[in-house]
C-alpha cells in the first residue's frame, strides 16, 4: 500500500534534548512538507522540500532542522533551541499529477 | 493575520441536521482544498476546487467555490456522528505569492450529538 508513514506516534523529550521525527513516503512524490499543529491555530509550515537535496524554510523554521538525502525520506529534528516544542507534527507530500497534498498520521511530541 | 478565515470555529449539531462551514480568503483562490481530521490523527483529503462556481460532492458532503473565487463553503446534509472532527480548508499559496505551499485556515471543530 502506498502512503506516508510517521514514527513514532508519541514522543517524549526532556528539555535540552534534540529529537528527530521520521517521515517516509512510497508515493514517489517529489515535494514533502512538515507542519506543526497547535490547538486553535490550524497548521503552520516549518520546512518544505521540493526536490532531493534541497529544502526551504517555512513560516516557523526557528529551532528546527531538516534533511532530504533521499526522495522517500524527510526527517525533522526538533532542537533544544525550539522554545515551545510540545505540539502535533504532521508530514505531507505533494502529488503533482492531481495537485493534491496528502498527509501522514502525525507525531505528538511532548516535552517533559 | 490569518489569510484564510474559517467560520464558525466550532459547531455542535444534532444528528440528522444540515450544516455549513465557510472559508473566506482575502485574495483570489487558485485552488481550494478541504480536509477532515480526527483528533490526534492526520488530515484526510476530501475535495479540491479550482474553478469559480465549481461544486463537488462526495456522499453527503458538498463543497462549493464562489464565482469570485474568494469564498468556499462545505455543506453536510443529514449529519451523522461519523462526520464529527475538525474540518480545515487550505489554499494554493500562489495567490499569496507563496507558490509550492498550501495556506490553511484555523479549522472548524464539528461535534454531532446523537
Short mmCIF file of N, CA, C and O in Angstrom, two decimals, chain A residues 25-105:
data_model
loop_
_atom_site.label_atom_id
_atom_site.label_comp_id
_atom_site.label_asym_id
_atom_site.label_seq_id
_atom_site.Cartn_x
_atom_site.Cartn_y
_atom_site.Cartn_z
N UNK A 25 7.78 8.27 2.67
CA UNK A 25 6.68 8.08 1.72
C UNK A 25 7.12 7.20 0.56
O UNK A 25 8.28 7.26 0.13
N UNK A 26 6.21 6.36 0.10
CA UNK A 26 6.49 5.48 -1.04
C UNK A 26 5.58 5.82 -2.21
O UNK A 26 5.22 4.95 -3.01
N UNK A 27 5.21 7.08 -2.28
CA UNK A 27 4.30 7.56 -3.32
C UNK A 27 5.04 8.14 -4.52
O UNK A 27 4.41 8.58 -5.48
N UNK A 28 6.37 8.19 -4.43
CA UNK A 28 7.20 8.75 -5.50
C UNK A 28 6.93 10.25 -5.71
O UNK A 28 7.09 10.76 -6.81
N UNK A 29 6.54 10.92 -4.63
CA UNK A 29 6.30 12.36 -4.71
C UNK A 29 7.61 13.13 -4.54
O UNK A 29 8.44 12.78 -3.70
N UNK A 30 7.77 14.20 -5.32
CA UNK A 30 8.99 15.00 -5.21
C UNK A 30 8.97 15.91 -3.98
O UNK A 30 9.97 16.07 -3.31
N UNK A 31 7.84 16.56 -3.73
CA UNK A 31 7.77 17.57 -2.68
C UNK A 31 7.25 16.98 -1.37
O UNK A 31 6.31 16.19 -1.36
N UNK A 32 7.88 17.41 -0.28
CA UNK A 32 7.47 16.97 1.06
C UNK A 32 7.46 18.17 1.99
O UNK A 32 8.19 19.16 1.77
N UNK A 33 6.65 18.08 3.06
CA UNK A 33 6.40 19.21 3.94
C UNK A 33 6.33 18.76 5.40
O UNK A 33 5.91 17.65 5.69
N UNK A 34 6.71 19.69 6.30
CA UNK A 34 6.49 19.50 7.73
C UNK A 34 5.66 20.64 8.27
O UNK A 34 5.97 21.82 8.02
N UNK A 35 4.60 20.28 9.02
CA UNK A 35 3.74 21.25 9.66
C UNK A 35 3.71 21.01 11.16
O UNK A 35 3.87 19.88 11.63
N UNK A 36 3.40 22.07 11.85
CA UNK A 36 3.14 21.98 13.28
C UNK A 36 1.70 22.40 13.50
O UNK A 36 1.22 23.38 12.91
N UNK A 37 0.99 21.65 14.37
CA UNK A 37 -0.39 21.99 14.68
C UNK A 37 -0.54 22.18 16.18
O UNK A 37 -0.20 21.31 16.97
N UNK A 38 -1.06 23.35 16.55
CA UNK A 38 -1.39 23.66 17.93
C UNK A 38 -2.89 23.91 18.00
O UNK A 38 -3.49 24.35 17.02
N UNK A 39 -3.50 23.68 19.15
CA UNK A 39 -4.96 23.86 19.27
C UNK A 39 -5.40 25.24 18.83
O UNK A 39 -4.84 26.25 19.26
N UNK A 40 -6.40 25.28 17.98
CA UNK A 40 -6.99 26.55 17.55
C UNK A 40 -6.16 27.36 16.58
O UNK A 40 -6.52 28.49 16.24
N UNK A 41 -5.02 26.81 16.12
CA UNK A 41 -4.16 27.59 15.23
C UNK A 41 -3.99 26.99 13.86
O UNK A 41 -3.20 27.47 13.06
N UNK A 42 -4.69 25.94 13.55
CA UNK A 42 -4.53 25.34 12.24
C UNK A 42 -3.13 24.78 12.06
O UNK A 42 -2.46 24.42 13.02
N UNK A 43 -2.66 24.74 10.81
CA UNK A 43 -1.35 24.20 10.50
C UNK A 43 -0.38 25.31 10.16
O UNK A 43 -0.71 26.23 9.41
N UNK A 44 0.82 25.21 10.68
CA UNK A 44 1.86 26.17 10.34
C UNK A 44 3.05 25.44 9.73
O UNK A 44 3.49 24.42 10.26
N UNK A 45 3.55 25.96 8.63
CA UNK A 45 4.59 25.29 7.87
C UNK A 45 5.95 25.53 8.50
O UNK A 45 6.36 26.67 8.75
N UNK A 46 6.68 24.43 8.72
CA UNK A 46 8.01 24.51 9.33
C UNK A 46 9.09 24.54 8.24
O UNK A 46 9.89 25.46 8.16
N UNK A 47 9.13 23.51 7.44
CA UNK A 47 10.07 23.38 6.33
C UNK A 47 9.38 22.65 5.19
O UNK A 47 8.45 21.88 5.41
N UNK A 48 9.89 22.87 3.97
CA UNK A 48 9.43 22.07 2.86
C UNK A 48 10.57 21.82 1.89
O UNK A 48 11.55 22.56 1.86
N UNK A 49 10.42 20.76 1.11
CA UNK A 49 11.43 20.36 0.16
C UNK A 49 10.74 19.99 -1.14
O UNK A 49 9.86 19.14 -1.16
N UNK A 50 11.15 20.64 -2.22
CA UNK A 50 10.50 20.37 -3.50
C UNK A 50 11.27 19.36 -4.33
O UNK A 50 10.76 18.86 -5.34
N UNK A 51 12.51 19.05 -3.87
CA UNK A 51 13.31 18.07 -4.60
C UNK A 51 14.42 17.58 -3.69
O UNK A 51 14.76 18.26 -2.71
N UNK A 52 14.95 16.43 -3.98
CA UNK A 52 16.04 15.86 -3.17
C UNK A 52 17.20 16.84 -3.07
O UNK A 52 17.53 17.54 -4.03
N UNK A 53 17.81 16.88 -1.88
CA UNK A 53 18.97 17.72 -1.59
C UNK A 53 18.67 19.22 -1.62
O UNK A 53 19.60 20.04 -1.72
N UNK A 54 17.41 19.57 -1.51
CA UNK A 54 17.03 20.97 -1.45
C UNK A 54 15.85 21.14 -0.51
O UNK A 54 14.93 20.31 -0.51
N UNK A 55 15.85 22.20 0.31
CA UNK A 55 14.71 22.47 1.18
C UNK A 55 14.70 23.95 1.52
O UNK A 55 15.72 24.65 1.42
N UNK A 56 13.51 24.44 1.90
CA UNK A 56 13.32 25.85 2.23
C UNK A 56 12.64 26.00 3.58
O UNK A 56 11.85 25.13 3.98
N UNK A 57 12.92 27.10 4.23
CA UNK A 57 12.26 27.40 5.49
C UNK A 57 10.82 27.79 5.24
O UNK A 57 10.50 28.47 4.27
N UNK A 58 9.97 27.36 6.17
CA UNK A 58 8.59 27.80 6.16
C UNK A 58 8.42 28.99 7.08
O UNK A 58 9.35 29.76 7.31
N UNK A 59 7.23 29.11 7.65
CA UNK A 59 6.90 30.28 8.46
C UNK A 59 7.50 30.23 9.87
O UNK A 59 7.68 31.26 10.51
N UNK A 60 7.79 29.01 10.37
CA UNK A 60 8.24 28.88 11.76
C UNK A 60 9.44 27.94 11.85
O UNK A 60 9.45 27.01 12.64
N UNK A 61 10.48 28.17 11.07
CA UNK A 61 11.62 27.25 10.99
C UNK A 61 12.58 27.33 12.17
O UNK A 61 13.38 26.41 12.39
N UNK A 62 12.53 28.40 12.95
CA UNK A 62 13.49 28.57 14.03
C UNK A 62 13.40 27.44 15.05
O UNK A 62 12.32 27.13 15.56
N UNK A 63 14.56 26.82 15.34
CA UNK A 63 14.59 25.73 16.31
C UNK A 63 14.38 24.36 15.70
O UNK A 63 14.35 23.36 16.41
N UNK A 64 14.23 24.32 14.37
CA UNK A 64 14.05 23.07 13.65
C UNK A 64 15.12 22.93 12.57
O UNK A 64 15.66 23.91 12.09
N UNK A 65 15.40 21.67 12.18
CA UNK A 65 16.25 21.42 11.03
C UNK A 65 15.75 20.20 10.29
O UNK A 65 15.06 19.34 10.86
N UNK A 66 16.07 20.13 8.99
CA UNK A 66 15.63 19.00 8.16
C UNK A 66 16.78 18.57 7.25
O UNK A 66 17.78 19.27 7.10
N UNK A 67 16.58 17.43 6.63
CA UNK A 67 17.48 16.96 5.57
C UNK A 67 16.62 16.25 4.54
O UNK A 67 15.53 15.78 4.84
N UNK A 68 17.14 16.20 3.30
CA UNK A 68 16.41 15.50 2.24
C UNK A 68 17.44 14.79 1.36
O UNK A 68 17.73 15.18 0.24
N UNK A 69 18.00 13.73 1.91
CA UNK A 69 19.03 12.97 1.20
C UNK A 69 18.44 11.94 0.25
O UNK A 69 19.09 11.51 -0.70
N UNK A 70 17.21 11.52 0.53
CA UNK A 70 16.52 10.56 -0.33
C UNK A 70 15.12 11.07 -0.64
O UNK A 70 14.51 11.77 0.17
N UNK A 71 14.61 10.70 -1.78
CA UNK A 71 13.29 11.15 -2.19
C UNK A 71 12.23 10.68 -1.20
O UNK A 71 11.25 11.37 -0.96
N UNK A 72 12.42 9.49 -0.64
CA UNK A 72 11.41 8.89 0.20
C UNK A 72 11.37 9.44 1.62
O UNK A 72 10.42 9.21 2.36
N UNK A 73 12.42 10.11 2.04
CA UNK A 73 12.58 10.44 3.46
C UNK A 73 12.80 11.92 3.70
O UNK A 73 13.59 12.57 2.99
N UNK A 74 12.14 12.46 4.73
CA UNK A 74 12.27 13.89 5.06
C UNK A 74 12.20 14.03 6.59
O UNK A 74 11.21 14.48 7.14
N UNK A 75 13.28 13.67 7.29
CA UNK A 75 13.25 13.74 8.75
C UNK A 75 13.33 15.16 9.29
O UNK A 75 14.00 16.01 8.70
N UNK A 76 12.66 15.39 10.40
CA UNK A 76 12.64 16.69 11.06
C UNK A 76 13.30 16.56 12.43
O UNK A 76 12.92 15.69 13.22
N UNK A 77 14.28 17.42 12.71
CA UNK A 77 14.91 17.45 14.02
C UNK A 77 14.42 18.67 14.79
O UNK A 77 14.49 19.80 14.29
N UNK A 78 13.91 18.42 15.97
CA UNK A 78 13.49 19.49 16.86
C UNK A 78 14.65 19.71 17.82
O UNK A 78 15.01 18.81 18.60
N UNK A 79 15.26 20.86 17.74
CA UNK A 79 16.46 21.10 18.54
C UNK A 79 16.10 21.74 19.88
O UNK A 79 14.97 22.20 20.10
N UNK A 80 17.08 21.81 20.74
CA UNK A 80 16.87 22.41 22.06
C UNK A 80 16.62 23.91 21.95
O UNK A 80 16.17 24.54 22.91
N UNK A 81 16.88 24.48 20.79
CA UNK A 81 16.64 25.91 20.58
C UNK A 81 15.16 26.23 20.37
O UNK A 81 14.76 27.40 20.46
N UNK A 82 14.36 25.21 20.13
CA UNK A 82 12.92 25.43 19.95
C UNK A 82 12.30 25.62 21.33
O UNK A 82 12.31 24.71 22.17
N UNK A 83 11.75 26.80 21.58
CA UNK A 83 11.32 27.18 22.93
C UNK A 83 10.06 26.48 23.38
O UNK A 83 9.85 26.27 24.58
N UNK A 84 9.19 26.15 22.47
CA UNK A 84 7.91 25.55 22.85
C UNK A 84 7.60 24.39 21.91
O UNK A 84 6.72 24.50 21.05
N UNK A 85 8.32 23.29 22.03
CA UNK A 85 8.21 22.22 21.05
C UNK A 85 7.01 21.30 21.20
O UNK A 85 6.72 20.53 20.28
N UNK A 86 6.33 21.33 22.33
CA UNK A 86 5.20 20.43 22.53
C UNK A 86 4.10 20.77 21.52
O UNK A 86 3.57 21.88 21.53
N UNK A 87 3.78 19.82 20.65
CA UNK A 87 2.81 20.05 19.58
C UNK A 87 2.58 18.75 18.84
O UNK A 87 3.23 17.74 19.08
N UNK A 88 1.66 18.81 17.88
CA UNK A 88 1.38 17.71 16.97
C UNK A 88 2.06 18.04 15.65
O UNK A 88 1.84 19.11 15.09
N UNK A 89 2.90 17.11 15.15
CA UNK A 89 3.67 17.37 13.94
C UNK A 89 3.16 16.50 12.80
O UNK A 89 3.03 15.28 12.93
N UNK A 90 2.91 17.13 11.68
CA UNK A 90 2.36 16.44 10.51
C UNK A 90 3.31 16.57 9.33
O UNK A 90 3.81 17.65 9.02
N UNK A 91 3.54 15.46 8.67
CA UNK A 91 4.33 15.41 7.45
C UNK A 91 3.38 15.24 6.27
O UNK A 91 2.33 14.58 6.39
N UNK A 92 3.73 15.81 5.14
CA UNK A 92 2.87 15.71 3.96
C UNK A 92 3.72 15.61 2.70
O UNK A 92 4.90 15.96 2.70
N UNK A 93 3.11 15.14 1.63
CA UNK A 93 3.78 15.14 0.33
C UNK A 93 2.79 15.59 -0.73
O UNK A 93 1.57 15.55 -0.52
N UNK A 94 3.33 16.03 -1.85
CA UNK A 94 2.51 16.64 -2.90
C UNK A 94 2.45 15.75 -4.13
O UNK A 94 3.48 15.36 -4.67
N UNK A 95 1.23 15.46 -4.55
CA UNK A 95 1.01 14.69 -5.77
C UNK A 95 0.87 15.68 -6.93
O UNK A 95 -0.17 16.33 -7.06
N UNK A 96 1.90 15.78 -7.74
CA UNK A 96 1.89 16.77 -8.82
C UNK A 96 0.93 16.39 -9.95
O UNK A 96 0.57 17.24 -10.77
N UNK A 97 0.52 15.14 -10.01
CA UNK A 97 -0.42 14.73 -11.06
C UNK A 97 -1.84 15.21 -10.76
O UNK A 97 -2.60 15.55 -11.67
N UNK A 98 -2.21 15.21 -9.49
CA UNK A 98 -3.56 15.63 -9.10
C UNK A 98 -3.55 16.97 -8.37
O UNK A 98 -4.61 17.46 -7.98
N UNK A 99 -2.36 17.57 -8.19
CA UNK A 99 -2.24 18.83 -7.44
C UNK A 99 -2.90 18.73 -6.08
O UNK A 99 -3.71 19.58 -5.69
N UNK A 100 -2.57 17.68 -5.37
CA UNK A 100 -3.18 17.44 -4.06
C UNK A 100 -2.09 17.10 -3.05
O UNK A 100 -1.12 16.42 -3.37
N UNK A 101 -2.26 17.59 -1.83
CA UNK A 101 -1.33 17.30 -0.75
C UNK A 101 -1.92 16.22 0.15
O UNK A 101 -3.09 16.30 0.54
N UNK A 102 -1.10 15.21 0.45
CA UNK A 102 -1.53 14.11 1.30
C UNK A 102 -0.70 14.11 2.58
O UNK A 102 0.48 14.45 2.56
N UNK A 103 -1.34 13.69 3.68
CA UNK A 103 -0.72 13.79 4.99
C UNK A 103 -0.46 12.43 5.62
O UNK A 103 -1.18 11.46 5.38
N UNK A 104 0.58 12.41 6.47
CA UNK A 104 0.84 11.25 7.30
C UNK A 104 -0.04 11.30 8.55
O UNK A 104 -0.79 12.24 8.76
N UNK A 105 0.08 10.29 9.42
CA UNK A 105 -0.78 10.20 10.61
C UNK A 105 -0.36 11.11 11.75
O UNK A 105 -1.12 11.27 12.71
#
